[in-house]
mmCIF file of C-alpha atoms and ligand atoms in Angstrom:
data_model
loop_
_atom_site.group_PDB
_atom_site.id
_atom_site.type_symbol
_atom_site.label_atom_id
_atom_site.label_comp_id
_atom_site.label_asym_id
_atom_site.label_seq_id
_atom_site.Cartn_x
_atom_site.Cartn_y
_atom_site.Cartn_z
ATOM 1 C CA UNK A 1 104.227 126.620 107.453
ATOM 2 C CA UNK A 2 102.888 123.170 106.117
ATOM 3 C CA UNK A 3 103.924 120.045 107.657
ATOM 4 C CA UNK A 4 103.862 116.558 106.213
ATOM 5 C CA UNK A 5 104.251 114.020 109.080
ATOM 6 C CA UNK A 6 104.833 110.779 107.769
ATOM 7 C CA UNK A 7 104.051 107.877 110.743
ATOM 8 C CA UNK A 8 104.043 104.180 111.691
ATOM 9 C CA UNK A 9 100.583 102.932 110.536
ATOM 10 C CA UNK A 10 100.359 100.998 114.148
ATOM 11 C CA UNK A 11 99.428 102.361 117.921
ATOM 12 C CA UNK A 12 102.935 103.486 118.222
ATOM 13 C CA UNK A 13 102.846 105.334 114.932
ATOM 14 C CA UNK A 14 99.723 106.889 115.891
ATOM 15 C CA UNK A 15 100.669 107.873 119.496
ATOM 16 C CA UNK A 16 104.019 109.473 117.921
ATOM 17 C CA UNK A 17 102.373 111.135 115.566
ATOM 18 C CA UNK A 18 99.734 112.767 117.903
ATOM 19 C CA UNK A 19 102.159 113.703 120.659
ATOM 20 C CA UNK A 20 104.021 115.675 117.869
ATOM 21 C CA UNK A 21 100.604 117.247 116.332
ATOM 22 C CA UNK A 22 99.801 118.363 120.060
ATOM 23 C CA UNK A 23 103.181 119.491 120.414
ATOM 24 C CA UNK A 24 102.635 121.792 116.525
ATOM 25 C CA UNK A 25 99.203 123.020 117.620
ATOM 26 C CA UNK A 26 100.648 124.130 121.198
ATOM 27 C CA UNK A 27 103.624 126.244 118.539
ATOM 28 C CA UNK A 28 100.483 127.717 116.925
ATOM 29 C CA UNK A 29 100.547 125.532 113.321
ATOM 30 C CA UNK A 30 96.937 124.932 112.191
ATOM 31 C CA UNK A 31 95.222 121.358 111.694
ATOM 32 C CA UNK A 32 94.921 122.529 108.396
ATOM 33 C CA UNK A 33 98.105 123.064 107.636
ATOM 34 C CA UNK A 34 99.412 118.945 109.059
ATOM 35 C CA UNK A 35 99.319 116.498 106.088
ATOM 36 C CA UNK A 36 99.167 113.192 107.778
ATOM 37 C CA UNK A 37 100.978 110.485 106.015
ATOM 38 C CA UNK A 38 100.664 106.618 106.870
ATOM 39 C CA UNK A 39 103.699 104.435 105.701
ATOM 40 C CA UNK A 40 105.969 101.543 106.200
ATOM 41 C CA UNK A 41 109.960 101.777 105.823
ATOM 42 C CA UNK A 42 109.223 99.311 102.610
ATOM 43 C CA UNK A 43 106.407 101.575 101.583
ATOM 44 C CA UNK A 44 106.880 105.422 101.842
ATOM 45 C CA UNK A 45 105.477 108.103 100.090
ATOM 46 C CA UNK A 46 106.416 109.829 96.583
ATOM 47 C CA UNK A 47 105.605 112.628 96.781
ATOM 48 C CA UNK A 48 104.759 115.125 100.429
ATOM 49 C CA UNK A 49 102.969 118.423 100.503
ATOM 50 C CA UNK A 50 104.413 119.782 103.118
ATOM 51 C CA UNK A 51 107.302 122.637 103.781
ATOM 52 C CA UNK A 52 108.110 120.660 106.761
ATOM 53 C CA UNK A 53 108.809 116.702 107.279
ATOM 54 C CA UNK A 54 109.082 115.205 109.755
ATOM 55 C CA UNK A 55 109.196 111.184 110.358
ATOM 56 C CA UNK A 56 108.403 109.074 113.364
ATOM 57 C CA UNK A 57 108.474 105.528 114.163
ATOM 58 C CA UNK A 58 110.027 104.476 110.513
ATOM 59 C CA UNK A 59 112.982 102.143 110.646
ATOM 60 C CA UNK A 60 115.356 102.040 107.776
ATOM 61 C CA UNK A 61 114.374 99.408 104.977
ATOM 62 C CA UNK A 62 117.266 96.885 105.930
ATOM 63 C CA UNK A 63 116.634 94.395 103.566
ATOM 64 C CA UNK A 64 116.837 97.203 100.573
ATOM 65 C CA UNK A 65 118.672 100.594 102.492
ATOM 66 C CA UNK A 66 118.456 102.412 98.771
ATOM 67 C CA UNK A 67 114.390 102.677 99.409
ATOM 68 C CA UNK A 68 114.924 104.534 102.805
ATOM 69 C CA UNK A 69 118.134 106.841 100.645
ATOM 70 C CA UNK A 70 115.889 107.576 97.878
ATOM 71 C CA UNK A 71 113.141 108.598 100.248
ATOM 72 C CA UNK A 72 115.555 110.790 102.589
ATOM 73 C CA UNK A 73 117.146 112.789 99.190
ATOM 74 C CA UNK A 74 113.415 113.933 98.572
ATOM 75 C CA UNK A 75 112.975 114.947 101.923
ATOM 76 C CA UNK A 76 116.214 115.976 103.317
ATOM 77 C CA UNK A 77 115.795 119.827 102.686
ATOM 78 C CA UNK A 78 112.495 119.929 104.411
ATOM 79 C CA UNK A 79 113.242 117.265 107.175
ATOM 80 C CA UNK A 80 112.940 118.580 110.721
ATOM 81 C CA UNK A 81 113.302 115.825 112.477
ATOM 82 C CA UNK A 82 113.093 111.826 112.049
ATOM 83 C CA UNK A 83 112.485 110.037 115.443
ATOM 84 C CA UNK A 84 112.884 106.295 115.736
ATOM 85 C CA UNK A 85 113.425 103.502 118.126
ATOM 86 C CA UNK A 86 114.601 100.577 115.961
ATOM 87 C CA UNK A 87 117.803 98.980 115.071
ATOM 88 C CA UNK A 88 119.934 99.157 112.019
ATOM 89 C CA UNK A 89 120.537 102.785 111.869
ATOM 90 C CA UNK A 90 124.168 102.408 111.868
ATOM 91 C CA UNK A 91 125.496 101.841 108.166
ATOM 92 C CA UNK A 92 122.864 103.954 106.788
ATOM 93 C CA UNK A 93 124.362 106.723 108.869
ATOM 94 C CA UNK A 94 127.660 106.207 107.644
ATOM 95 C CA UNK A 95 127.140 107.386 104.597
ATOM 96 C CA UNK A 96 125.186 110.714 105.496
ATOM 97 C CA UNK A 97 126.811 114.072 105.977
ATOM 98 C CA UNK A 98 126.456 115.552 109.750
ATOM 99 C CA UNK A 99 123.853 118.402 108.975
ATOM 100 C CA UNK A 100 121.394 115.603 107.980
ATOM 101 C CA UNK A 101 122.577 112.813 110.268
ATOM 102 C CA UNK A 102 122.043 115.584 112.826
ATOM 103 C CA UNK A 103 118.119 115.664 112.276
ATOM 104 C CA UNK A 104 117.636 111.971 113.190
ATOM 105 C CA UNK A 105 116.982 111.164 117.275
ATOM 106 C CA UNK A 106 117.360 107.566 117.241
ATOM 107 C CA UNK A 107 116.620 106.218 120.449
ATOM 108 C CA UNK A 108 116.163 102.818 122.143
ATOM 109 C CA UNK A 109 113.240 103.074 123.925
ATOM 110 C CA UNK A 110 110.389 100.066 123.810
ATOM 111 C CA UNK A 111 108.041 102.633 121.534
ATOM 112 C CA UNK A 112 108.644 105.488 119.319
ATOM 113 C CA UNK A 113 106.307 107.405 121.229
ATOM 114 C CA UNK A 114 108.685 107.363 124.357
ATOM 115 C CA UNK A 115 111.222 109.072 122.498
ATOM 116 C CA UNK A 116 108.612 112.001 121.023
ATOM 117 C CA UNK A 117 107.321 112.470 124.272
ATOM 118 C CA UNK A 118 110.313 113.096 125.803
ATOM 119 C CA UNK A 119 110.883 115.703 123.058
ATOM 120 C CA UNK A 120 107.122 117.142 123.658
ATOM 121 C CA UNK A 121 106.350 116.542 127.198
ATOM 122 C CA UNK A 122 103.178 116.469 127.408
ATOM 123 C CA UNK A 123 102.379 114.768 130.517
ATOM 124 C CA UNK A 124 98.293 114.088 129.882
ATOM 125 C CA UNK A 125 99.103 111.924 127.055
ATOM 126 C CA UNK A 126 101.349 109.711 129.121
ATOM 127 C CA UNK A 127 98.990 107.115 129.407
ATOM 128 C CA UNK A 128 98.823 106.794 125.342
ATOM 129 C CA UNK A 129 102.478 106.620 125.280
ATOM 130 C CA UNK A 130 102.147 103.397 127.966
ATOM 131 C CA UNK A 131 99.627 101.897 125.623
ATOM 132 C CA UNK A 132 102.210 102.289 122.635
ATOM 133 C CA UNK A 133 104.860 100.749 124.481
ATOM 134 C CA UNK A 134 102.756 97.715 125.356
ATOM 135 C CA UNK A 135 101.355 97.226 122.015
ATOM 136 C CA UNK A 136 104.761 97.725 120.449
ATOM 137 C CA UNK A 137 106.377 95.143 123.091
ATOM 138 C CA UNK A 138 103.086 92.914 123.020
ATOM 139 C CA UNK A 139 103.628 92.869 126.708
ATOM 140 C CA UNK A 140 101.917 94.688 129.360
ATOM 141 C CA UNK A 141 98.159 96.126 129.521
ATOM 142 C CA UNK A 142 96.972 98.078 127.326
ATOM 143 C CA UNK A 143 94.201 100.304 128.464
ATOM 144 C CA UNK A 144 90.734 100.429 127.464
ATOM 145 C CA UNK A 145 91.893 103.311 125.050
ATOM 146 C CA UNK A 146 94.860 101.718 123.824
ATOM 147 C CA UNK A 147 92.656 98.866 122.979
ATOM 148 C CA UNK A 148 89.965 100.786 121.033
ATOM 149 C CA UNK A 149 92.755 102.381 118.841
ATOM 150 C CA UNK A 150 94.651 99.064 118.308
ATOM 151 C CA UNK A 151 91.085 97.028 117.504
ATOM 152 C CA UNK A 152 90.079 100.130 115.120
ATOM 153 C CA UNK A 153 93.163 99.687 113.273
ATOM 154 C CA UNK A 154 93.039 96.215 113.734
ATOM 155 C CA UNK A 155 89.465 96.220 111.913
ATOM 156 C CA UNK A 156 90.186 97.725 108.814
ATOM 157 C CA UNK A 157 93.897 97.962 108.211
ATOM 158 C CA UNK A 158 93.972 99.306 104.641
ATOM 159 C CA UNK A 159 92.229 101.979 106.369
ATOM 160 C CA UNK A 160 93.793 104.677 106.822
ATOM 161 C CA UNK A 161 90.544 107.126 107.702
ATOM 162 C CA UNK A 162 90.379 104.901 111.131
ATOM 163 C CA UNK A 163 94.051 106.224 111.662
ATOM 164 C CA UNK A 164 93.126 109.173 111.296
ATOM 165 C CA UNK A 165 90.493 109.326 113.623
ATOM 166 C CA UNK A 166 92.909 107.733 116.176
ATOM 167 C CA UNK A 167 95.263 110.689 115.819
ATOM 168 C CA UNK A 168 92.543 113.264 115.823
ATOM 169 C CA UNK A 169 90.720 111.833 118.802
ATOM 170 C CA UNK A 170 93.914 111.500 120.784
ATOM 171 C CA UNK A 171 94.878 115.158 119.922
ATOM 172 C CA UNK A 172 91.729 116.363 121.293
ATOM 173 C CA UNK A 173 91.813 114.756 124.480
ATOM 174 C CA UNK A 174 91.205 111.240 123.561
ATOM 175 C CA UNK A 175 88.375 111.751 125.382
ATOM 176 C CA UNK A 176 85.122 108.907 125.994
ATOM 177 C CA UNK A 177 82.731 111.266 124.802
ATOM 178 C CA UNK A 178 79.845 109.955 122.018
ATOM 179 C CA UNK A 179 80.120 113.516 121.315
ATOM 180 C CA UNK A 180 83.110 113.418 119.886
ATOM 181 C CA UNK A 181 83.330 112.018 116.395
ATOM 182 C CA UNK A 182 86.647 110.174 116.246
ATOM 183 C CA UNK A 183 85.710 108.779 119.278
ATOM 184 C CA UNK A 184 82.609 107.161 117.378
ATOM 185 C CA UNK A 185 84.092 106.594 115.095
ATOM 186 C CA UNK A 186 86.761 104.469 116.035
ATOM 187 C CA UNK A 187 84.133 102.762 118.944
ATOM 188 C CA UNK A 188 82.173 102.079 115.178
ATOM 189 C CA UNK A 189 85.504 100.127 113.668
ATOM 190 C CA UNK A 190 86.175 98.494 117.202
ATOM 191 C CA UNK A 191 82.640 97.344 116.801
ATOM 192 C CA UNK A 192 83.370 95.475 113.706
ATOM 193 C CA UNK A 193 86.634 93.539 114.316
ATOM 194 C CA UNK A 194 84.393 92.016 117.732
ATOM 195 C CA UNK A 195 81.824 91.130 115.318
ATOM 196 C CA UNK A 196 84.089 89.541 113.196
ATOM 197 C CA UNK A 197 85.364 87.426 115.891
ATOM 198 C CA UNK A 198 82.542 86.077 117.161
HETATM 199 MN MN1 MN B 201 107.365 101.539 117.120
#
């Protein structure tokens, strides 16, 4: 089975979508078979790969609710579950039938990632899903980790191969190892946006 996971392009977005990777490797899926999709709820994609959607940390597009309606009608068939923390969910859902109202957990917890982990559990990526919530807040410390992720993004935000690497690196451990090569990676993106400040 192919999935298409389409995910906040910020730390929460990335957390989210990593928890839930872990969470399809764990069930056996293959890296190879998890299409990775960046997007915004004013910018989503045409057109997804996979047999399987599923959508994290997207809000609906309240300023134009058609975009998010034209988006779900592609997907809807394929959707297996969209998990989201912000407001404004309410109309929108008025107009959907149950079976497809059913596949949305809409939560409101301070990050997305709060809400997927409680639907993965997977307790050694806790600390990620702290770093989300403070990033997504902008209150609170974010860890040295959570840091490197949100100054990678930060560095290059039309980027989306330093996203990437996020995901990836958190999936394998999120590990501080110059092994690893989303961990350089994203150290060689953090590098930059210090640079640039100075
Ligand atoms: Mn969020």
């Amino acid at each position: 089975m192919k999935f298409s996971i389409v995910t906040h392009g910020d730390v929460d977005g990335v957390v989210s979508s990593a928890l839930y990777i872990a969470k399809l490797i764990r069930e056996g899926i293959k890296r190879d078979d998890i299409q990775l999709v960046f997007a915004q709820p004013f910018q989503l994609p045409d057109e997804l790969k996979g047999e399987a959607v599923v959508v994290l940390d997207i809000a609906v597009n309240n300023a134009d609710q058609s975009l998010t309606e034209v988006f779900l009608k592609k997907i809807k068939d394929r959707l297996v579950v969209w998990i989201d923390h912000h407001e404004g969910w309410v109309e929108f859902f008025k107009k959907l039938p149950e079976s497809v109202k059913d596949k949305f957990i809409i939560s409101n917890d301070p990050a997305a990632a709060q809400t997927v982990y409680a639907l993965t559990g997977l307790t050694d990526m806790h600390s990620f899903v702290e770093d989300a919530i403070a990033a997504d807040t902008r209150s609170g410390k974010m860890s040295e980790k959570g840091k490197l992720i949100d100054e990678a993004i930060k560095s290059d935000p039309n980027d989306d191969f330093t996203r990437l690497a996020a995901v990836w690196w958190i999936v394998g451990g999120g590990k501080e190892d110059i092994e690893d090569e989303n961990y350089v990676k994203l150290r060689e993106a953090q590098k930059k946006i210090c640079r640039d400040k100075s």
